[in-house]
PDB file of C-alpha atoms in Angstrom:
ATOM      1  CA  MET A  24      39.310 -31.235  -8.193  1.00  0.00           C
ATOM      2  CA  THR A  25      39.085 -28.327  -5.764  1.00  0.00           C
ATOM      3  CA  THR A  26      38.415 -26.092  -8.984  1.00  0.00           C
ATOM      4  CA  LEU A  27      35.567 -28.535 -10.302  1.00  0.00           C
ATOM      5  CA  ALA A  28      33.700 -28.982  -6.926  1.00  0.00           C
ATOM      6  CA  ALA A  29      33.366 -25.166  -6.665  1.00  0.00           C
ATOM      7  CA  PRO A  30      31.085 -24.351  -9.118  1.00  0.00           C
ATOM      8  CA  ALA A  31      28.768 -27.670  -8.429  1.00  0.00           C
ATOM      9  CA  LYS A  32      28.445 -26.415  -4.779  1.00  0.00           C
ATOM     10  CA  ARG A  33      27.360 -22.970  -6.473  1.00  0.00           C
ATOM     11  CA  ARG A  34      25.194 -24.516  -8.539  1.00  0.00           C
ATOM     12  CA  LEU A  35      23.548 -26.671  -6.064  1.00  0.00           C
ATOM     13  CA  ALA A  36      23.137 -24.138  -3.512  1.00  0.00           C
ATOM     14  CA  THR A  37      21.324 -21.822  -6.151  1.00  0.00           C
ATOM     15  CA  SER A  38      19.237 -24.769  -6.779  1.00  0.00           C
ATOM     16  CA  VAL A  39      18.780 -25.084  -3.105  1.00  0.00           C
ATOM     17  CA  TRP A  40      17.985 -21.418  -2.315  1.00  0.00           C
ATOM     18  CA  GLY A  41      15.303 -21.237  -5.954  1.00  0.00           C
ATOM     19  CA  VAL A  42      13.475 -24.313  -4.532  1.00  0.00           C
ATOM     20  CA  VAL A  43      13.317 -22.763  -1.106  1.00  0.00           C
ATOM     21  CA  ALA A  44      12.091 -19.328  -2.799  1.00  0.00           C
ATOM     22  CA  TRP A  45       9.380 -20.700  -4.836  1.00  0.00           C
ATOM     23  CA  VAL A  46       7.692 -23.141  -1.794  1.00  0.00           C
ATOM     24  CA  ALA A  47       8.098 -19.862   0.167  1.00  0.00           C
ATOM     25  CA  GLY A  48       6.107 -17.664  -2.498  1.00  0.00           C
ATOM     26  CA  ILE A  49       3.737 -20.229  -2.621  1.00  0.00           C
ATOM     27  CA  ILE A  50       2.769 -20.656   0.833  1.00  0.00           C
ATOM     28  CA  PHE A  51       2.617 -16.652   0.419  1.00  0.00           C
ATOM     29  CA  VAL A  52       0.584 -16.575  -2.658  1.00  0.00           C
ATOM     30  CA  PHE A  53      -1.731 -19.926  -1.567  1.00  0.00           C
ATOM     31  CA  PRO A  54      -4.142 -17.705   0.355  1.00  0.00           C
ATOM     32  CA  VAL A  55      -4.710 -15.771  -2.821  1.00  0.00           C
ATOM     33  CA  ILE A  56      -5.318 -18.205  -4.628  1.00  0.00           C
ATOM     34  CA  TRP A  57      -7.539 -20.053  -2.210  1.00  0.00           C
ATOM     35  CA  MET A  58      -9.537 -16.876  -2.522  1.00  0.00           C
ATOM     36  CA  VAL A  59      -9.884 -16.517  -6.098  1.00  0.00           C
ATOM     37  CA  LEU A  60     -10.820 -20.069  -6.830  1.00  0.00           C
ATOM     38  CA  THR A  61     -13.442 -19.749  -3.814  1.00  0.00           C
ATOM     39  CA  SER A  62     -15.179 -16.372  -5.083  1.00  0.00           C
ATOM     40  CA  PHE A  63     -16.030 -18.916  -8.397  1.00  0.00           C
ATOM     41  CA  LYS A  64     -18.026 -21.616  -5.945  1.00  0.00           C
ATOM     42  CA  GLN A  65     -21.775 -21.474  -4.894  1.00  0.00           C
ATOM     43  CA  GLU A  66     -22.219 -21.100  -1.218  1.00  0.00           C
ATOM     44  CA  GLN A  67     -22.586 -24.483  -0.611  1.00  0.00           C
ATOM     45  CA  ASP A  68     -19.274 -25.579  -2.049  1.00  0.00           C
ATOM     46  CA  ALA A  69     -17.466 -23.339  -0.005  1.00  0.00           C
ATOM     47  CA  ALA A  70     -18.350 -23.928   3.133  1.00  0.00           C
ATOM     48  CA  SER A  71     -17.843 -27.718   2.761  1.00  0.00           C
ATOM     49  CA  ASN A  72     -15.625 -29.196   4.701  1.00  0.00           C
ATOM     50  CA  PRO A  73     -12.960 -31.088   3.691  1.00  0.00           C
ATOM     51  CA  PRO A  74     -13.007 -27.983   0.770  1.00  0.00           C
ATOM     52  CA  THR A  75     -13.911 -28.946  -2.154  1.00  0.00           C
ATOM     53  CA  TRP A  76     -11.287 -28.856  -5.034  1.00  0.00           C
ATOM     54  CA  VAL A  77     -13.519 -30.076  -8.144  1.00  0.00           C
ATOM     55  CA  PHE A  78     -16.401 -27.471  -8.786  1.00  0.00           C
ATOM     56  CA  THR A  79     -18.425 -25.845 -11.063  1.00  0.00           C
ATOM     57  CA  PRO A  80     -17.349 -22.233 -12.009  1.00  0.00           C
ATOM     58  CA  THR A  81     -19.591 -19.837 -11.516  1.00  0.00           C
ATOM     59  CA  LEU A  82     -19.707 -16.089 -11.544  1.00  0.00           C
ATOM     60  CA  ASP A  83     -23.228 -16.140  -9.352  1.00  0.00           C
ATOM     61  CA  GLN A  84     -21.220 -14.513  -6.473  1.00  0.00           C
ATOM     62  CA  TYR A  85     -19.964 -11.361  -7.995  1.00  0.00           C
ATOM     63  CA  ALA A  86     -23.227 -11.023  -9.734  1.00  0.00           C
ATOM     64  CA  ALA A  87     -24.317 -10.868  -5.967  1.00  0.00           C
ATOM     65  CA  VAL A  88     -21.497  -8.603  -4.947  1.00  0.00           C
ATOM     66  CA  PHE A  89     -23.046  -5.760  -7.493  1.00  0.00           C
ATOM     67  CA  ASP A  90     -25.744  -6.215  -6.683  1.00  0.00           C
ATOM     68  CA  ARG A  91     -25.439  -4.743  -2.960  1.00  0.00           C
ATOM     69  CA  ASN A  92     -24.505  -1.638  -4.935  1.00  0.00           C
ATOM     70  CA  ILE A  93     -20.585  -1.671  -4.318  1.00  0.00           C
ATOM     71  CA  THR A  94     -19.669   0.976  -6.515  1.00  0.00           C
ATOM     72  CA  PRO A  95     -20.210   3.976  -3.825  1.00  0.00           C
ATOM     73  CA  PHE A  96     -17.766   2.117  -1.599  1.00  0.00           C
ATOM     74  CA  LEU A  97     -15.353   1.784  -4.690  1.00  0.00           C
ATOM     75  CA  LEU A  98     -15.394   5.240  -5.278  1.00  0.00           C
ATOM     76  CA  ASN A  99     -15.053   6.701  -1.164  1.00  0.00           C
ATOM     77  CA  SER A 100     -12.020   4.124  -1.458  1.00  0.00           C
ATOM     78  CA  LEU A 101     -10.221   5.639  -4.830  1.00  0.00           C
ATOM     79  CA  MET A 102     -10.921   9.350  -3.885  1.00  0.00           C
ATOM     80  CA  ALA A 103      -9.453   8.392  -0.303  1.00  0.00           C
ATOM     81  CA  SER A 104      -6.450   6.844  -1.721  1.00  0.00           C
ATOM     82  CA  VAL A 105      -5.859   8.498  -4.828  1.00  0.00           C
ATOM     83  CA  PHE A 106      -6.526  12.124  -3.035  1.00  0.00           C
ATOM     84  CA  SER A 107      -4.198  11.394   0.636  1.00  0.00           C
ATOM     85  CA  THR A 108      -1.358   9.801  -1.760  1.00  0.00           C
ATOM     86  CA  LEU A 109      -0.957  12.822  -3.928  1.00  0.00           C
ATOM     87  CA  PHE A 110      -0.720  15.026  -0.715  1.00  0.00           C
ATOM     88  CA  VAL A 111       1.125  12.962   0.652  1.00  0.00           C
ATOM     89  CA  ILE A 112       4.061  13.011  -2.121  1.00  0.00           C
ATOM     90  CA  VAL A 113       3.529  16.928  -2.759  1.00  0.00           C
ATOM     91  CA  LEU A 114       4.445  17.487   1.072  1.00  0.00           C
ATOM     92  CA  ALA A 115       7.105  14.959   2.082  1.00  0.00           C
ATOM     93  CA  THR A 116       9.248  14.981  -1.001  1.00  0.00           C
ATOM     94  CA  PRO A 117      10.370  19.136  -0.189  1.00  0.00           C
ATOM     95  CA  ALA A 118      10.436  17.442   3.822  1.00  0.00           C
ATOM     96  CA  ALA A 119      12.927  14.526   2.949  1.00  0.00           C
ATOM     97  CA  TYR A 120      15.014  17.187   0.705  1.00  0.00           C
ATOM     98  CA  ALA A 121      15.418  19.342   3.300  1.00  0.00           C
ATOM     99  CA  LEU A 122      16.548  16.229   5.706  1.00  0.00           C
ATOM    100  CA  SER A 123      18.790  15.195   3.393  1.00  0.00           C
ATOM    101  CA  LEU A 124      20.483  16.869   0.101  1.00  0.00           C
ATOM    102  CA  ARG A 125      19.984  19.998   2.296  1.00  0.00           C
ATOM    103  CA  PRO A 126      19.603  19.178   5.756  1.00  0.00           C
ATOM    104  CA  VAL A 127      18.016  21.809   8.359  1.00  0.00           C
ATOM    105  CA  ALA A 128      19.146  22.456  11.571  1.00  0.00           C
ATOM    106  CA  LYS A 129      18.531  19.535  14.337  1.00  0.00           C
ATOM    107  CA  TRP A 130      17.320  17.352  11.535  1.00  0.00           C
ATOM    108  CA  THR A 131      17.925  13.664  13.603  1.00  0.00           C
ATOM    109  CA  ASP A 132      15.262  15.531  15.900  1.00  0.00           C
ATOM    110  CA  VAL A 133      12.795  16.259  12.861  1.00  0.00           C
ATOM    111  CA  LEU A 134      13.621  12.347  11.661  1.00  0.00           C
ATOM    112  CA  PHE A 135      12.579  11.046  15.121  1.00  0.00           C
ATOM    113  CA  PHE A 136       9.748  13.500  15.907  1.00  0.00           C
ATOM    114  CA  PHE A 137       8.194  11.807  12.281  1.00  0.00           C
ATOM    115  CA  ILE A 138       8.721   8.370  13.065  1.00  0.00           C
ATOM    116  CA  SER A 139       7.692   9.201  16.905  1.00  0.00           C
ATOM    117  CA  THR A 140       4.465   9.395  15.627  1.00  0.00           C
ATOM    118  CA  LYS A 141       3.982   5.939  13.953  1.00  0.00           C
ATOM    119  CA  MET A 142       5.029   4.534  17.753  1.00  0.00           C
ATOM    120  CA  MET A 143       1.205   5.449  18.749  1.00  0.00           C
ATOM    121  CA  PRO A 144      -1.392   2.703  18.415  1.00  0.00           C
ATOM    122  CA  ALA A 145      -4.086   3.854  16.325  1.00  0.00           C
ATOM    123  CA  VAL A 146      -6.722   3.352  18.956  1.00  0.00           C
ATOM    124  CA  ALA A 147      -4.447   5.534  21.807  1.00  0.00           C
ATOM    125  CA  ALA A 148      -5.451   8.669  19.293  1.00  0.00           C
ATOM    126  CA  LEU A 149      -8.824   7.563  18.120  1.00  0.00           C
ATOM    127  CA  LEU A 150     -10.994   9.320  21.039  1.00  0.00           C
ATOM    128  CA  PRO A 151      -9.508  12.954  20.425  1.00  0.00           C
ATOM    129  CA  VAL A 152      -9.729  12.398  16.721  1.00  0.00           C
ATOM    130  CA  TYR A 153     -13.577  11.298  16.640  1.00  0.00           C
ATOM    131  CA  LEU A 154     -14.442  14.095  19.037  1.00  0.00           C
ATOM    132  CA  LEU A 155     -12.813  16.663  17.030  1.00  0.00           C
ATOM    133  CA  VAL A 156     -14.174  15.584  13.824  1.00  0.00           C
ATOM    134  CA  LYS A 157     -17.484  15.242  14.912  1.00  0.00           C
ATOM    135  CA  ASN A 158     -17.407  18.895  16.797  1.00  0.00           C
ATOM    136  CA  LEU A 159     -16.161  20.319  12.937  1.00  0.00           C
ATOM    137  CA  GLY A 160     -19.358  18.738  11.717  1.00  0.00           C
ATOM    138  CA  MET A 161     -16.768  16.486   9.210  1.00  0.00           C
ATOM    139  CA  LEU A 162     -18.280  12.577  10.569  1.00  0.00           C
ATOM    140  CA  ASP A 163     -18.994  10.571   7.416  1.00  0.00           C
ATOM    141  CA  ASN A 164     -16.991  12.753   5.377  1.00  0.00           C
ATOM    142  CA  VAL A 165     -14.404  10.858   2.615  1.00  0.00           C
ATOM    143  CA  TRP A 166     -11.941  14.490   3.214  1.00  0.00           C
ATOM    144  CA  THR A 167     -11.795  13.273   6.656  1.00  0.00           C
ATOM    145  CA  MET A 168     -10.400   9.987   5.559  1.00  0.00           C
ATOM    146  CA  VAL A 169      -7.939  11.927   2.963  1.00  0.00           C
ATOM    147  CA  ILE A 170      -6.638  13.687   5.690  1.00  0.00           C
ATOM    148  CA  LEU A 171      -6.245  11.195   8.143  1.00  0.00           C
ATOM    149  CA  TYR A 172      -5.045   9.011   5.841  1.00  0.00           C
ATOM    150  CA  THR A 173      -2.528  11.868   4.660  1.00  0.00           C
ATOM    151  CA  SER A 174      -1.185  11.843   8.084  1.00  0.00           C
ATOM    152  CA  MET A 175      -1.116   8.646   8.588  1.00  0.00           C
ATOM    153  CA  ASN A 176       1.495   7.760   5.782  1.00  0.00           C
ATOM    154  CA  LEU A 177       3.186  10.925   5.484  1.00  0.00           C
ATOM    155  CA  PRO A 178       5.845   9.987   8.440  1.00  0.00           C
ATOM    156  CA  LEU A 179       6.340   6.946   6.613  1.00  0.00           C
ATOM    157  CA  ALA A 180       7.030   8.826   3.603  1.00  0.00           C
ATOM    158  CA  VAL A 181       9.230  11.169   4.207  1.00  0.00           C
ATOM    159  CA  TRP A 182      11.614   8.680   5.690  1.00  0.00           C
ATOM    160  CA  MET A 183      11.499   6.591   2.449  1.00  0.00           C
ATOM    161  CA  MET A 184      11.864   9.689   0.325  1.00  0.00           C
ATOM    162  CA  ARG A 185      14.692  10.499   2.064  1.00  0.00           C
ATOM    163  CA  SER A 186      16.783   7.330   2.016  1.00  0.00           C
ATOM    164  CA  PHE A 187      15.787   8.018  -2.449  1.00  0.00           C
ATOM    165  CA  LEU A 188      17.576  11.473  -2.225  1.00  0.00           C
ATOM    166  CA  LEU A 189      20.514  10.319  -0.143  1.00  0.00           C
ATOM    167  CA  GLU A 190      21.405   8.132  -3.464  1.00  0.00           C
ATOM    168  CA  VAL A 191      21.594  11.297  -5.527  1.00  0.00           C
ATOM    169  CA  PRO A 192      24.916  12.011  -6.660  1.00  0.00           C
ATOM    170  CA  ARG A 193      26.286  15.298  -4.347  1.00  0.00           C
ATOM    171  CA  GLU A 194      28.501  15.869  -7.494  1.00  0.00           C
ATOM    172  CA  VAL A 195      26.324  15.702  -9.957  1.00  0.00           C
ATOM    173  CA  LEU A 196      24.413  18.186  -8.164  1.00  0.00           C
ATOM    174  CA  GLU A 197      27.298  20.896  -7.605  1.00  0.00           C
ATOM    175  CA  ALA A 198      27.965  20.374 -11.173  1.00  0.00           C
ATOM    176  CA  GLY A 199      25.255  21.067 -12.349  1.00  0.00           C
ATOM    177  CA  GLU A 200      24.713  24.156  -9.688  1.00  0.00           C
ATOM    178  CA  VAL A 201      28.488  25.430 -11.517  1.00  0.00           C
ATOM    179  CA  ASP A 202      26.805  24.650 -15.224  1.00  0.00           C
ATOM    180  CA  GLY A 203      23.927  27.425 -13.258  1.00  0.00           C
ATOM    181  CA  ALA A 204      20.898  25.542 -12.809  1.00  0.00           C
ATOM    182  CA  GLY A 205      18.654  26.730 -10.335  1.00  0.00           C
ATOM    183  CA  LEU A 206      16.626  24.723  -7.737  1.00  0.00           C
ATOM    184  CA  LEU A 207      13.816  23.867  -9.729  1.00  0.00           C
ATOM    185  CA  THR A 208      16.328  22.867 -12.815  1.00  0.00           C
ATOM    186  CA  SER A 209      17.911  20.759 -10.475  1.00  0.00           C
ATOM    187  CA  ILE A 210      14.975  19.219  -9.329  1.00  0.00           C
ATOM    188  CA  ARG A 211      12.954  18.704 -12.637  1.00  0.00           C
ATOM    189  CA  LYS A 212      16.249  17.808 -14.540  1.00  0.00           C
ATOM    190  CA  ILE A 213      18.581  16.165 -11.894  1.00  0.00           C
ATOM    191  CA  ILE A 214      16.637  15.230  -9.040  1.00  0.00           C
ATOM    192  CA  LEU A 215      13.282  13.574 -10.533  1.00  0.00           C
ATOM    193  CA  PRO A 216      15.173  11.407 -13.022  1.00  0.00           C
ATOM    194  CA  ILE A 217      16.867   9.344 -10.599  1.00  0.00           C
ATOM    195  CA  VAL A 218      14.094   9.324  -7.421  1.00  0.00           C
ATOM    196  CA  SER A 219      11.142   8.699  -9.908  1.00  0.00           C
ATOM    197  CA  PRO A 220      11.711   4.883  -8.993  1.00  0.00           C
ATOM    198  CA  GLY A 221      11.530   5.620  -5.293  1.00  0.00           C
ATOM    199  CA  LEU A 222       8.890   8.110  -5.764  1.00  0.00           C
ATOM    200  CA  ALA A 223       6.828   5.457  -7.474  1.00  0.00           C
ATOM    201  CA  ALA A 224       7.350   3.030  -4.689  1.00  0.00           C
ATOM    202  CA  THR A 225       6.330   5.266  -2.279  1.00  0.00           C
ATOM    203  CA  ALA A 226       3.214   6.319  -4.019  1.00  0.00           C
ATOM    204  CA  LEU A 227       2.472   3.066  -4.305  1.00  0.00           C
ATOM    205  CA  ILE A 228       2.765   1.563  -0.652  1.00  0.00           C
ATOM    206  CA  CYS A 229       1.082   4.992   0.142  1.00  0.00           C
ATOM    207  CA  PHE A 230      -1.910   3.664  -2.123  1.00  0.00           C
ATOM    208  CA  ILE A 231      -1.924   0.462  -0.474  1.00  0.00           C
ATOM    209  CA  PHE A 232      -2.547   1.652   2.893  1.00  0.00           C
ATOM    210  CA  ALA A 233      -4.941   4.028   2.606  1.00  0.00           C
ATOM    211  CA  TRP A 234      -6.961   1.245   0.516  1.00  0.00           C
ATOM    212  CA  ASN A 235      -6.588  -1.179   2.877  1.00  0.00           C
ATOM    213  CA  GLU A 236      -7.778   1.086   5.906  1.00  0.00           C
ATOM    214  CA  PHE A 237      -9.936  -0.266   8.000  1.00  0.00           C
ATOM    215  CA  PHE A 238      -9.969   0.952  11.736  1.00  0.00           C
ATOM    216  CA  LEU A 239     -10.829   5.006  11.139  1.00  0.00           C
ATOM    217  CA  ALA A 240     -12.751   3.903   8.551  1.00  0.00           C
ATOM    218  CA  VAL A 241     -14.947   1.499  10.777  1.00  0.00           C
ATOM    219  CA  ASN A 242     -15.029   4.177  13.507  1.00  0.00           C
ATOM    220  CA  LEU A 243     -15.466   7.496  11.599  1.00  0.00           C
ATOM    221  CA  THR A 244     -17.852   6.455   8.442  1.00  0.00           C
ATOM    222  CA  ALA A 245     -21.315   5.410   7.803  1.00  0.00           C
ATOM    223  CA  THR A 246     -23.325   5.721   4.799  1.00  0.00           C
ATOM    224  CA  ASN A 247     -21.861   7.949   2.708  1.00  0.00           C
ATOM    225  CA  ALA A 248     -18.045   8.100   3.258  1.00  0.00           C
ATOM    226  CA  GLY A 249     -17.817   3.981   3.773  1.00  0.00           C
ATOM    227  CA  THR A 250     -14.589   2.664   1.869  1.00  0.00           C
ATOM    228  CA  SER A 251     -14.216  -0.494   0.446  1.00  0.00           C
ATOM    229  CA  PRO A 252     -13.255  -2.070   3.760  1.00  0.00           C
ATOM    230  CA  ILE A 253     -16.458  -1.394   5.152  1.00  0.00           C
ATOM    231  CA  PHE A 254     -18.319  -2.889   2.478  1.00  0.00           C
ATOM    232  CA  LEU A 255     -16.498  -6.718   2.619  1.00  0.00           C
ATOM    233  CA  VAL A 256     -17.722  -6.544   6.766  1.00  0.00           C
ATOM    234  CA  GLY A 257     -21.567  -6.514   5.313  1.00  0.00           C
ATOM    235  CA  PHE A 258     -20.740 -10.093   4.137  1.00  0.00           C
ATOM    236  CA  ILE A 259     -20.754 -11.309   7.978  1.00  0.00           C
ATOM    237  CA  SER A 260     -23.670 -11.451   9.396  1.00  0.00           C
ATOM    238  CA  SER A 261     -26.093 -12.773  12.076  1.00  0.00           C
ATOM    239  CA  GLU A 262     -27.409 -15.362   8.943  1.00  0.00           C
ATOM    240  CA  GLY A 263     -24.086 -16.589   8.564  1.00  0.00           C
ATOM    241  CA  LEU A 264     -20.783 -15.798   6.658  1.00  0.00           C
ATOM    242  CA  PHE A 265     -21.417 -16.018   3.108  1.00  0.00           C
ATOM    243  CA  LEU A 266     -17.682 -17.157   2.356  1.00  0.00           C
ATOM    244  CA  ALA A 267     -17.795 -17.129  -1.416  1.00  0.00           C
ATOM    245  CA  ARG A 268     -19.732 -14.026  -1.890  1.00  0.00           C
ATOM    246  CA  LEU A 269     -17.142 -12.516   0.684  1.00  0.00           C
ATOM    247  CA  CYS A 270     -14.164 -13.732  -1.531  1.00  0.00           C
ATOM    248  CA  ALA A 271     -15.717 -12.540  -4.929  1.00  0.00           C
ATOM    249  CA  ALA A 272     -15.721  -9.275  -3.103  1.00  0.00           C
ATOM    250  CA  ALA A 273     -12.051  -9.578  -1.313  1.00  0.00           C
ATOM    251  CA  THR A 274     -11.410 -10.464  -5.161  1.00  0.00           C
ATOM    252  CA  LEU A 275     -13.067  -7.294  -6.809  1.00  0.00           C
ATOM    253  CA  LEU A 276     -11.396  -5.186  -4.314  1.00  0.00           C
ATOM    254  CA  SER A 277      -7.748  -6.283  -4.644  1.00  0.00           C
ATOM    255  CA  LEU A 278      -7.816  -5.542  -8.254  1.00  0.00           C
ATOM    256  CA  PRO A 279      -6.900  -2.101  -8.612  1.00  0.00           C
ATOM    257  CA  VAL A 280      -4.567  -2.348  -5.840  1.00  0.00           C
ATOM    258  CA  LEU A 281      -2.524  -5.212  -7.913  1.00  0.00           C
ATOM    259  CA  ILE A 282      -2.955  -3.530 -11.292  1.00  0.00           C
ATOM    260  CA  ALA A 283      -1.281  -0.464  -9.847  1.00  0.00           C
ATOM    261  CA  GLY A 284       1.630  -2.509  -8.730  1.00  0.00           C
ATOM    262  CA  TRP A 285       1.926  -4.680 -11.652  1.00  0.00           C
ATOM    263  CA  LEU A 286       2.038  -1.348 -13.926  1.00  0.00           C
ATOM    264  CA  ALA A 287       4.643   0.350 -11.811  1.00  0.00           C
ATOM    265  CA  GLN A 288       6.913  -2.944 -11.127  1.00  0.00           C
ATOM    266  CA  ASN A 289       9.758  -2.044 -12.638  1.00  0.00           C
ATOM    267  CA  LYS A 290       9.879   0.978 -11.035  1.00  0.00           C
ATOM    268  CA  LEU A 291       8.932  -0.344  -7.486  1.00  0.00           C
ATOM    269  CA  VAL A 292      11.171  -3.122  -7.794  1.00  0.00           C
ATOM    270  CA  ARG A 293      14.104  -0.332  -8.325  1.00  0.00           C
ATOM    271  CA  GLY A 294      12.684   1.497  -6.125  1.00  0.00           C
ATOM    272  CA  LEU A 295      12.672  -0.507  -3.206  1.00  0.00           C
ATOM    273  CA  SER A 296      16.303  -1.724  -3.661  1.00  0.00           C
ATOM    274  CA  MET A 297      17.193   2.156  -3.628  1.00  0.00           C
ATOM    275  CA  GLY A 298      19.188   2.817  -0.483  1.00  0.00           C
ATOM    276  CA  ALA A 299      19.748  -0.503   0.261  1.00  0.00           C
ATOM    277  CA  VAL A 300      23.298  -0.301   0.892  1.00  0.00           C
ATOM    278  CA  LYS A 301      23.112   2.298   2.676  1.00  0.00           C
TER     279      LYS A 301
END
């Protein structure tokens, strides 16, 4: 009797957790669904209370968004996000290597230094950063955002890459060294194939953080280097909140991150699960 009841209890528990997971997923995804649906409404339908669920879809709001010249903001965000992500990966990978597979002296202090930079609120550093950027003549310059986003994401990337590199078996590296593999050969043929999911996960997270960053962008950019979050603020004016148009712009600006996540989903899941048993 006990033997028969145990599988039934496991199936029931699995079903219950499945329902909980679905409910939690729907709760998290609902704001995104609401945003996408609202982007296809007219402004009067979007502002109605209670919300209108039956409406005639229209692309007028997307046309209005493109009429406001969204392209420069998208290009600035793309440039700042892509270049800062590349710089972060190039700098974080050797640093993580020196903190994991070939630990340098006092590597724990170095790790604490990296993570301590994330403990300072961004607003506390804004004034010195603003004065420095102004004196260098780099206000409203997209390369300023590239440098700031690189420094902002570098500590997190070092910690993530270190945990992924710890997954590389020392025995495999030692076997490669016995066979005559040098450092570059070991990195290219042993380390990179193992940590490539973690590398993709780190790059995607850094890209998302840079793409969505608002605080530094709104204080250090204006017309030339404004990024996509700055574009969204333009829909909140004294004339009122253009909710449908704002949702259309937010949907468009979310697409690059969603596409990047969809393309890297396999490596992302593997990468985020690496180091989980440490």
